[in-house]
Coordinates of C-alpha atoms (C1' of nucleotides) in Angstrom, one line a residue:
Chain A
X715 CA -27.4 4.7 15.3
X716 CA -26.0 3.7 11.7
X717 CA -22.3 4.2 11.2
X718 CA -21.0 5.8 7.9
X719 CA -17.5 4.7 7.2
X720 CA -15.4 5.9 4.5
X721 CA -12.7 3.5 3.4
X722 CA -11.0 5.9 1.2
X723 CA -10.1 8.4 3.8
X724 CA -6.9 9.0 5.6
X725 CA -8.5 8.8 9.0
X726 CA -8.5 5.3 10.4
X727 CA -11.5 3.2 10.3
X728 CA -11.4 2.5 14.2
X729 CA -11.1 6.3 14.7
X730 CA -14.1 7.1 12.5
X731 CA -16.3 4.6 14.5
X732 CA -15.0 6.1 17.8
X733 CA -15.7 9.7 16.4
X734 CA -19.2 8.9 15.3
X735 CA -20.2 7.2 18.6
X736 CA -18.8 10.3 20.6
X737 CA -20.9 12.4 18.3
X738 CA -24.0 10.2 19.0
X739 CA -23.4 10.6 22.6
X740 CA -23.3 14.3 22.1
X741 CA -26.5 14.5 20.4
X742 CA -28.2 12.4 22.7
X743 CA -28.8 9.4 20.3
X744 CA -26.8 7.3 22.4
X745 CA -27.8 7.7 26.1
X746 CA -25.8 6.9 29.3
X747 CA -26.6 3.0 30.1
X748 CA -27.4 2.2 26.6
X749 CA -25.9 -0.8 25.2
X750 CA -23.5 -0.8 22.2
X751 CA -23.6 -3.8 19.7
X752 CA -20.9 -6.5 20.2
X753 CA -17.6 -6.2 18.3
X754 CA -18.6 -9.1 16.4
X755 CA -21.9 -7.5 15.4
X756 CA -20.5 -4.3 14.5
X757 CA -17.6 -5.6 12.6
X758 CA -19.8 -7.8 10.4
X759 CA -22.4 -5.1 9.9
X760 CA -19.7 -2.8 8.6
X761 CA -17.6 -5.3 6.8
X762 CA -14.7 -4.6 8.8
X763 CA -12.0 -6.8 10.8
X764 CA -12.9 -7.7 14.3
X765 CA -9.7 -6.1 15.6
X766 CA -10.8 -2.9 14.2
X767 CA -14.0 -2.7 15.8
X768 CA -12.3 -3.8 19.1
X769 CA -9.7 -1.4 18.9
X770 CA -12.5 1.5 18.6
X771 CA -14.2 0.2 21.7
X772 CA -11.0 -0.2 23.5
X773 CA -10.4 3.6 22.7
X774 CA -13.9 4.5 23.9
X775 CA -13.5 2.6 27.1
X776 CA -10.0 4.1 27.6
X777 CA -11.4 7.6 27.2
X778 CA -14.4 7.0 29.6
X779 CA -16.9 7.3 27.1
X780 CA -18.1 3.7 27.7
X781 CA -17.6 1.0 30.3
X782 CA -17.6 -2.8 30.4
X783 CA -20.0 -4.8 32.2
X784 CA -19.3 -7.8 34.1
X785 CA -21.4 -10.1 31.9
X786 CA -19.6 -8.8 28.9
X787 CA -21.4 -5.9 27.3
X788 CA -20.2 -2.5 26.5
X789 CA -22.4 0.5 27.7
X790 CA -22.4 4.3 27.4
X791 CA -21.6 6.1 30.5
X792 CA -21.0 9.6 31.5
X793 CA -17.4 10.6 31.8
X794 CA -16.3 12.0 35.1
X795 CA -13.7 14.6 35.9
X796 CA -13.0 15.5 32.4
X797 CA -13.9 19.0 33.1
X798 CA -10.8 20.6 31.8
X799 CA -11.1 20.3 28.0
X800 CA -8.3 18.2 26.5
X801 CA -5.7 20.8 25.2
X802 CA -5.3 18.7 21.9
X803 CA -8.9 19.3 21.1
X804 CA -8.3 23.1 21.7
X805 CA -5.5 23.0 19.4
X806 CA -7.4 21.1 16.7
X807 CA -10.0 23.6 17.2
X808 CA -8.0 26.5 16.8
X809 CA -6.4 25.1 13.7
X810 CA -9.8 24.4 11.9
X811 CA -11.2 27.8 13.0
X812 CA -7.9 29.3 11.3
X813 CA -8.4 27.2 8.1
X814 CA -12.0 28.7 7.7
X815 CA -10.4 32.3 8.3
X816 CA -7.8 31.6 5.7
X817 CA -10.8 30.2 3.5
X818 CA -11.9 33.7 3.2
X819 CA -14.6 33.7 6.0
X820 CA -15.1 36.6 8.5
X821 CA -15.2 36.1 12.2
X822 CA -18.8 36.5 12.4
X823 CA -19.4 33.9 9.6
X824 CA -17.2 31.4 11.5
X825 CA -18.9 32.0 14.8
X826 CA -22.6 31.7 13.4
X827 CA -21.3 28.6 11.6
X828 CA -20.2 27.2 15.1
X829 CA -23.6 28.1 16.5
X830 CA -25.4 26.0 14.0
X831 CA -23.0 23.3 14.3
X832 CA -23.5 23.3 18.1
X833 CA -27.3 23.3 17.8
X834 CA -27.0 20.3 15.5
X835 CA -24.4 18.5 17.5
X836 CA -26.3 18.8 20.8
X837 CA -29.9 19.0 19.6
X838 CA -31.7 16.4 21.5
X839 CA -29.5 16.6 24.5
X840 CA -30.5 20.2 25.2
X841 CA -33.7 20.3 23.4
X842 CA -36.2 17.3 24.1
X843 CA -35.8 17.5 27.8
X844 CA -36.7 21.0 28.4
Chain B
X176 CA 7.7 32.7 12.4
X177 CA 9.1 30.0 14.5
X178 CA 7.8 26.6 14.2
X179 CA 7.0 24.3 17.2
X180 CA 7.5 20.8 16.0
X181 CA 6.4 17.6 18.1
X182 CA 8.3 14.6 16.9
X183 CA 6.7 12.1 19.2
X184 CA 3.1 12.8 17.9
X185 CA 1.6 10.4 15.0
X186 CA 0.8 13.8 13.0
X187 CA 3.3 13.8 10.3
X188 CA 6.0 16.5 10.4
X189 CA 5.2 18.0 7.0
X190 CA 1.6 18.3 8.3
X191 CA 2.5 20.1 11.4
X192 CA 4.7 22.5 9.4
X193 CA 1.7 23.1 6.9
X194 CA -0.7 23.5 9.7
X195 CA 1.3 26.2 11.5
X196 CA 1.9 28.1 8.3
X197 CA -1.9 28.0 7.7
X198 CA -2.3 29.5 11.1
X199 CA 0.4 32.0 10.7
X200 CA -1.4 33.2 7.4
X201 CA -4.8 33.3 9.3
X202 CA -3.0 35.4 12.2
X203 CA -1.5 37.9 9.6
X204 CA 2.1 37.0 10.8
X205 CA 2.5 35.7 7.1
X206 CA 1.2 38.2 4.7
X207 CA 0.3 37.8 1.0
X208 CA 3.3 38.2 -1.0
X209 CA 5.9 37.5 1.7
X210 CA 8.6 35.1 1.0
X211 CA 9.0 31.7 3.1
X212 CA 12.3 30.6 3.9
X213 CA 13.8 28.1 1.3
X214 CA 13.2 24.4 2.0
X215 CA 16.9 24.0 2.8
X216 CA 16.8 26.8 5.3
X217 CA 13.7 25.4 7.0
X218 CA 15.1 22.0 7.3
X219 CA 18.2 22.7 8.8
X220 CA 16.6 25.2 11.1
X221 CA 14.0 22.4 12.2
X222 CA 16.6 19.7 12.1
X223 CA 14.6 17.6 9.5
X224 CA 15.1 16.5 6.1
X225 CA 14.9 18.5 3.0
X226 CA 12.4 16.0 1.5
X227 CA 10.1 16.5 4.7
X228 CA 10.1 20.3 4.4
X229 CA 9.7 20.2 0.5
X230 CA 6.7 17.8 1.2
X231 CA 5.1 20.5 3.5
X232 CA 5.9 23.2 0.8
X233 CA 4.2 21.1 -1.9
X234 CA 1.1 20.6 0.2
X235 CA 0.7 24.3 0.8
X236 CA 1.3 25.0 -2.9
X237 CA -1.3 22.3 -3.9
X238 CA -3.8 23.9 -1.6
X239 CA -3.3 27.3 -2.9
X240 CA -1.9 28.9 0.1
X241 CA 1.5 29.6 -1.3
X242 CA 2.9 30.0 -4.7
X243 CA 6.2 29.0 -6.3
X244 CA 8.1 31.4 -8.3
X245 CA 10.5 29.8 -10.9
X246 CA 12.8 32.6 -10.3
X247 CA 13.2 31.4 -6.8
X248 CA 11.5 31.1 -3.7
X249 CA 8.1 30.3 -2.3
X250 CA 5.6 33.0 -1.5
X251 CA 2.4 33.4 0.4
X252 CA -0.4 34.1 -1.8
X253 CA -3.9 35.2 -1.5
X254 CA -6.6 32.5 -1.6
X255 CA -9.1 33.0 -4.5
X256 CA -12.7 31.6 -5.2
X257 CA -12.3 29.2 -2.2
X258 CA -15.7 30.7 -1.1
X259 CA -17.3 27.3 -0.2
X260 CA -15.7 26.2 2.9
X261 CA -14.3 22.5 2.6
X262 CA -16.7 20.0 3.8
X263 CA -14.1 18.0 5.6
X264 CA -13.0 21.1 7.7
X265 CA -16.9 21.4 8.7
X266 CA -16.9 18.0 9.6
X267 CA -13.8 18.1 11.6
X268 CA -15.1 21.1 13.4
X269 CA -18.5 19.4 14.1
X270 CA -16.5 16.6 15.6
X271 CA -14.4 18.6 17.9
X272 CA -17.5 20.7 19.2
X273 CA -19.0 17.5 20.0
X274 CA -16.0 16.4 21.9
X275 CA -16.3 19.5 24.1
X276 CA -20.0 19.0 24.7
X277 CA -19.4 15.4 25.7
X278 CA -16.5 16.7 27.9
X279 CA -19.0 18.6 30.1
X280 CA -19.1 22.0 28.6
X281 CA -22.3 23.7 28.0
X282 CA -23.1 25.4 24.6
X283 CA -22.4 28.8 25.9
X284 CA -19.1 27.8 27.1
X285 CA -18.0 26.4 23.9
X286 CA -19.1 29.3 22.1
X287 CA -17.2 31.6 24.3
X288 CA -14.1 29.4 23.8
X289 CA -14.5 29.7 19.9
X290 CA -14.8 33.6 20.3
X291 CA -11.6 33.6 22.1
X292 CA -9.9 31.1 19.8
X293 CA -11.0 33.4 16.9
X294 CA -9.8 36.6 18.4
X295 CA -6.4 34.8 19.0
X296 CA -6.5 33.2 15.5
X297 CA -7.2 36.3 13.6
X298 CA -5.8 38.9 15.9
X299 CA -3.4 41.0 13.5
X300 CA -5.6 40.3 10.4
X301 CA -8.6 42.2 11.8
X302 CA -6.6 45.2 13.4
X303 CA -6.9 44.7 17.0
X304 CA -3.6 47.0 17.1
X305 CA -4.7 49.6 14.6
Chain C
X287 CA 3.0 39.4 -30.1
X288 CA 2.7 39.5 -26.4
X289 CA 4.1 36.9 -24.2
X290 CA 2.1 35.7 -21.3
X291 CA 4.3 34.0 -18.8
X292 CA 3.2 32.1 -15.8
X293 CA 6.1 32.1 -13.1
X294 CA 4.0 29.6 -10.8
X295 CA 3.8 26.7 -13.2
X296 CA 6.1 23.7 -13.4
X297 CA 6.8 24.6 -17.1
X298 CA 10.1 26.2 -17.4
X299 CA 10.1 29.9 -18.5
X300 CA 12.3 29.3 -21.7
X301 CA 9.9 26.6 -22.7
X302 CA 6.8 28.9 -22.3
X303 CA 8.5 31.4 -24.5
X304 CA 9.4 28.7 -27.0
X305 CA 5.9 27.4 -26.9
X306 CA 4.2 30.7 -27.4
X307 CA 6.4 31.8 -30.3
X308 CA 5.6 28.3 -32.0
X309 CA 2.1 29.1 -31.6
X310 CA 2.5 32.5 -33.0
X311 CA 3.9 31.0 -36.1
X312 CA 1.3 28.4 -36.4
X313 CA -1.4 31.2 -36.1
X314 CA 0.6 33.2 -38.6
X315 CA 1.0 36.2 -36.3
X316 CA 4.7 35.6 -36.8
X317 CA 5.5 35.4 -40.4
X318 CA 8.5 33.9 -42.0
X319 CA 11.2 36.5 -42.3
X320 CA 9.8 38.5 -39.5
X321 CA 12.3 39.6 -36.8
X322 CA 12.2 38.7 -33.1
X323 CA 13.1 40.9 -30.5
X324 CA 16.7 40.8 -29.1
X325 CA 17.0 38.7 -26.0
X326 CA 18.0 41.8 -24.0
X327 CA 14.7 43.5 -25.1
X328 CA 12.7 40.2 -24.4
X329 CA 14.3 39.6 -21.2
X330 CA 13.8 43.1 -19.8
X331 CA 10.1 43.5 -21.2
X332 CA 9.2 40.0 -19.4
X333 CA 11.3 40.6 -16.3
X334 CA 13.3 37.5 -16.8
X335 CA 17.0 36.6 -16.7
X336 CA 18.9 37.0 -20.1
X337 CA 20.1 33.6 -20.0
X338 CA 16.6 32.4 -20.0
X339 CA 15.6 34.3 -23.0
X340 CA 18.8 33.4 -24.6
X341 CA 18.0 29.6 -24.0
X342 CA 14.5 30.0 -25.5
X343 CA 15.8 31.4 -28.6
X344 CA 18.7 28.6 -28.7
X345 CA 16.0 26.1 -28.6
X346 CA 13.9 27.7 -31.5
X347 CA 16.9 27.9 -33.6
X348 CA 17.9 24.3 -33.0
X349 CA 14.7 23.1 -33.9
X350 CA 14.5 25.1 -37.0
X351 CA 11.9 27.6 -36.2
X352 CA 14.0 30.5 -36.5
X353 CA 17.6 31.2 -38.0
X354 CA 20.2 33.7 -36.9
X355 CA 21.5 36.5 -39.4
X356 CA 25.0 37.5 -40.1
X357 CA 24.5 40.9 -38.6
X358 CA 22.9 39.4 -35.3
X359 CA 19.0 39.4 -35.4
X360 CA 16.8 36.4 -35.0
X361 CA 14.2 35.7 -37.9
X362 CA 11.3 33.3 -38.1
X363 CA 11.9 30.8 -41.0
X364 CA 10.0 28.0 -42.5
X365 CA 11.4 24.6 -41.1
X366 CA 12.3 22.2 -44.0
X367 CA 12.1 18.5 -44.1
X368 CA 10.3 18.1 -40.7
X369 CA 7.4 16.4 -42.6
X370 CA 7.4 13.4 -40.3
X371 CA 5.8 14.6 -37.1
X372 CA 8.0 14.1 -34.1
X373 CA 7.1 10.9 -32.4
X374 CA 7.0 12.7 -28.9
X375 CA 4.5 15.2 -30.0
X376 CA 2.3 12.1 -31.3
X377 CA 2.7 10.6 -27.7
X378 CA 1.9 13.8 -26.0
X379 CA -1.1 14.1 -28.2
X380 CA -2.1 10.6 -27.5
X381 CA -1.7 11.4 -23.6
X382 CA -3.8 14.5 -23.7
X383 CA -6.5 12.9 -25.8
X384 CA -6.6 10.0 -23.2
X385 CA -7.0 12.5 -20.4
X386 CA -10.1 14.1 -22.0
X387 CA -11.7 10.7 -22.4
X388 CA -11.0 9.8 -19.0
X389 CA -12.5 13.1 -17.8
X390 CA -15.7 12.1 -19.4
X391 CA -16.0 13.4 -22.8
X392 CA -17.0 11.3 -25.8
X393 CA -15.0 10.8 -28.8
X394 CA -17.1 13.1 -30.8
X395 CA -16.8 15.8 -28.2
X396 CA -12.9 15.5 -28.2
X397 CA -12.9 15.7 -32.0
X398 CA -15.0 18.8 -32.1
X399 CA -12.9 20.4 -29.5
X400 CA -9.8 19.5 -31.7
X401 CA -11.5 20.9 -34.6
X402 CA -12.2 24.3 -32.9
X403 CA -8.7 24.4 -31.4
X404 CA -7.4 23.8 -35.0
X405 CA -9.2 26.5 -36.5
X406 CA -8.0 28.9 -33.7
X407 CA -4.5 27.8 -33.8
X408 CA -4.2 28.2 -37.7
X409 CA -6.8 31.0 -38.2
X410 CA -4.9 33.6 -40.1
X411 CA -2.5 31.3 -41.9
X412 CA -5.4 29.4 -43.7
X413 CA -7.9 32.0 -43.7
X414 CA -6.8 35.5 -44.7
X415 CA -5.0 34.3 -47.9
X416 CA -8.1 32.6 -49.3
Chain D
X574 CA -0.8 -3.9 -18.0
X575 CA 2.9 -3.5 -18.6
X576 CA 4.6 -0.2 -18.1
X577 CA 7.2 1.1 -20.4
X578 CA 9.4 3.4 -18.4
X579 CA 12.1 5.7 -20.1
X580 CA 14.9 6.5 -17.4
X581 CA 16.7 8.8 -19.9
X582 CA 14.1 11.4 -20.3
X583 CA 13.5 14.6 -18.1
X584 CA 9.9 13.4 -17.5
X585 CA 9.8 12.0 -13.8
X586 CA 9.3 8.5 -13.4
X587 CA 6.3 8.7 -11.2
X588 CA 4.8 10.9 -13.9
X589 CA 5.3 8.5 -16.5
X590 CA 3.7 5.8 -14.4
X591 CA 0.7 8.3 -13.8
X592 CA 0.3 8.9 -17.4
X593 CA 0.4 5.3 -18.7
X594 CA -2.2 4.4 -16.1
X595 CA -4.5 7.2 -17.1
X596 CA -3.9 5.9 -20.8
X597 CA -4.8 2.4 -19.5
X598 CA -8.0 3.6 -18.0
X599 CA -8.9 5.6 -21.2
X600 CA -8.3 2.4 -23.2
X601 CA -10.3 0.3 -20.9
X602 CA -7.4 -2.1 -20.0
X603 CA -8.1 -0.9 -16.6
X604 CA -11.6 -1.0 -15.5
X605 CA -13.3 0.8 -12.5
X606 CA -13.1 -1.2 -9.5
X607 CA -10.0 -3.2 -10.7
X608 CA -7.1 -3.4 -8.4
X609 CA -3.7 -2.1 -9.0
X610 CA -0.7 -3.8 -7.9
X611 CA 0.7 -2.7 -4.6
X612 CA 3.4 -0.2 -4.6
X613 CA 6.0 -2.7 -3.6
X614 CA 5.1 -4.9 -6.5
X615 CA 5.1 -2.2 -8.9
X616 CA 8.3 -1.0 -7.6
X617 CA 10.2 -4.3 -7.7
X618 CA 8.8 -5.0 -11.2
X619 CA 9.9 -1.8 -12.6
X620 CA 13.0 -1.6 -10.9
X621 CA 12.3 1.6 -9.1
X622 CA 12.3 2.7 -5.4
X623 CA 9.2 2.2 -3.5
X624 CA 8.8 5.9 -2.9
X625 CA 8.7 6.7 -6.5
X626 CA 6.0 4.1 -7.2
X627 CA 4.1 5.6 -4.1
X628 CA 4.4 9.0 -5.4
X629 CA 2.6 8.0 -8.6
X630 CA -0.1 6.3 -6.7
X631 CA -0.6 9.4 -4.5
X632 CA -1.0 11.6 -7.7
X633 CA -3.4 9.3 -9.2
X634 CA -5.4 9.2 -6.1
X635 CA -5.3 13.0 -5.8
X636 CA -6.5 13.5 -9.2
X637 CA -9.4 11.0 -8.6
X638 CA -8.4 8.3 -10.9
X639 CA -7.9 6.0 -8.1
X640 CA -9.0 5.3 -4.6
X641 CA -7.2 3.7 -1.7
X642 CA -9.0 1.4 0.5
X643 CA -7.9 1.2 3.9
X644 CA -8.5 -2.5 4.1
X645 CA -5.6 -2.9 1.5
X646 CA -5.0 -2.1 -2.0
X647 CA -5.5 0.7 -4.5
X648 CA -8.4 0.5 -7.0
X649 CA -9.5 2.1 -10.2
X650 CA -12.5 4.4 -9.7
X651 CA -14.7 6.4 -11.9
X652 CA -14.3 9.9 -12.2
X653 CA -17.1 11.9 -11.2
X654 CA -18.3 15.6 -11.7
X655 CA -15.1 16.4 -13.6
X656 CA -17.3 17.6 -16.5
X657 CA -15.4 20.7 -17.2
X658 CA -12.2 19.5 -19.1
X659 CA -9.0 20.9 -17.1
X660 CA -8.0 24.1 -18.9
X661 CA -4.3 23.1 -18.7
X662 CA -5.1 20.2 -20.8
X663 CA -6.8 22.2 -23.4
X664 CA -3.7 24.4 -23.5
X665 CA -1.5 21.7 -23.7
X666 CA -3.6 20.0 -26.6
X667 CA -3.6 23.6 -28.4
X668 CA 0.0 23.6 -28.2
X669 CA 0.5 20.1 -29.6
X670 CA -1.8 20.8 -32.5
X671 CA 0.0 24.2 -33.3
X672 CA 3.3 22.0 -33.5
X673 CA 2.1 19.7 -36.0
X674 CA 0.5 22.6 -38.1
X675 CA 4.0 24.3 -37.9
X676 CA 5.5 21.0 -38.7
X677 CA 3.9 21.0 -42.1
X678 CA 0.7 19.1 -41.7
X679 CA -2.6 20.4 -43.1
X680 CA -5.5 20.8 -40.7
X681 CA -7.2 17.6 -42.2
X682 CA -4.1 15.5 -41.8
X683 CA -3.9 16.6 -38.2
X684 CA -7.7 15.8 -37.7
X685 CA -7.4 12.3 -39.2
X686 CA -4.2 11.9 -37.0
X687 CA -6.4 12.9 -34.0
X688 CA -9.2 10.4 -35.2
X689 CA -6.9 7.4 -35.2
X690 CA -5.2 8.3 -31.9
X691 CA -8.7 8.6 -30.4
X692 CA -9.6 5.1 -31.9
X693 CA -6.6 3.7 -30.4
X694 CA -6.8 5.5 -27.1
X695 CA -10.5 4.5 -26.3
X696 CA -10.8 1.1 -28.4
X697 CA -12.0 -1.1 -25.8
X698 CA -13.9 1.2 -23.9
X699 CA -16.2 2.1 -26.9
X700 CA -16.5 -1.5 -27.7
X701 CA -14.8 -2.1 -31.1
X702 CA -14.7 -5.7 -30.2
X703 CA -18.3 -6.2 -29.2
Chain E
dG1341 C1' 1.1 -7.3 4.0
dT1342 C1' -0.6 -2.6 2.8
dG1343 C1' 0.5 2.3 2.4
dG1344 C1' 2.6 6.5 4.8
dT1345 C1' 6.5 8.6 6.8
dC1346 C1' 11.2 9.9 7.3
dT1347 C1' 16.4 9.9 6.8
dA1348 C1' 20.9 10.8 4.6
dG1349 C1' 22.8 11.7 0.7
dA1350 C1' 23.0 12.5 -4.2
dC1351 C1' 22.1 14.4 -8.9
dC1352 C1' 19.9 17.5 -11.9
dA1353 C1' 17.1 21.3 -14.4
dC1354 C1' 16.3 26.1 -13.9
dA1355 C1' 17.4 30.8 -13.3
Chain F
dG690 C1' 21.3 28.9 -5.0
dT691 C1' 16.4 27.0 -5.7
dG692 C1' 13.4 23.4 -6.0
dG693 C1' 12.5 18.8 -7.9
dT694 C1' 13.7 14.0 -8.4
dC695 C1' 15.7 9.5 -7.1
dT696 C1' 17.8 5.9 -4.1
dA697 C1' 18.5 2.5 -0.5
dG698 C1' 17.0 1.3 3.7
dA699 C1' 14.2 1.9 7.8
dC700 C1' 10.2 2.4 11.0
dC701 C1' 5.4 2.8 12.0
dA702 C1' 0.3 2.5 11.9
dC703 C1' -3.4 0.1 10.1
dG704 C1' -6.3 -3.9 9.3

DNA sequence: GTGGTCTAGACCACA
DNA sequence: GTGGTCTAGACCACG
């Protein structure tokens, strides 16, 4: 699980970390119960401030993607009760679909693109276990 | 074309304006050649500063969604040559799809959601009313 | 001598007119003594305001590229005494050359480009008379 | 790297800043990876508003001449893939060459002028001092 | 401390 | 009247 950080983008670093870990969970690269590196390790490996790494972990915990352990580690966990998709995600999705449409793609093109992205995003999760 | 601005979010106002206009173009509510309100009108209607409205228009122009006419006004214009969808949009899309998967939805659920959003987003453009 | 106006650019319309006429003179398409269309004709042909066309003509006259006639026409004329190239043009030239260098071109590439542009810009003037 | 601003011209201040930094990069006075002063420093040194300085930096970033680093600062960066020279620069160049021709210079004079300007503009970059 | 955002009010070039 | 520019001063997210 290697993080690819882009320091030139407008997306905050802590957000990039959080996003990539979420995608890792979706793909199945990070499995429930798995332990994440410590904030110190993560920070020194990525060349970022400890506060930044900490903020990313805070966010993940708050969202229910991870949970702390009594002895101090951070572990991936299955979120529960999150069955109603966050409306902000829906709105973001709606916007990005609109951007593709405006960019000249047809509805069909966009749908097949979504299908491919979905296959990519959830490959191991749905595939290796069947 | 009414804009819904949220002043409590971290998303800049000018970005919200830009996003909603892009969605308006995708939906077909704003048609190529149509004139947008002046920055002053928009600013006073939304209760924001002229510079904020101006910034939104500059963004749209720079992205090729609109075109300024020196003789006065800002007009929606057809995108051209943007056949390769911006990779940053793809990445954003990938992330949001992953979020839904992690949130507990199945691939099929996500796909039908996308389909519904697409129908919504491009309703008038593809002629569901014709 | 057809004018190509771009209403979407940041360059003022009157400036575009002036620029293209100057280039026409350089090329030899417009010869000293030749009569320019009236501001009214020009304005209606280009779909612009008379004031705009008038401003362009004013500028040309002021710079010595044209002169008025007692009976009311506007005629191309040779500028005199303008032998010291305007420093602002030199500065603009310096900037544009720098932009090409920064864009990745070598000094030689830029020079051959200049040579080609010069041949193009002064084709009839130096060519048809030899 | 001292900036010379002219507050009496119609050229926007932020554009003047941008132009001079581009020329600095072309000359090699500003090298890839070098850090630019902060917007605040630049603003106070030049006696201008922070937003004006900020706008210049945004322009440079957007054009790919510089790169922001979320960890602080703005840095000069190597242009990439900009192999096709911008047509608007070519057009501007064509115009300025035409102006010199109309001003009475011969093709040869213009070419030697370009050569001198090029030597000036890219002096350090091509190693006249090595 | 760094850049990004916003406001209120003003001036100017252009058409 | 239209958009573009600038100022002075303020607040905020990020690191």
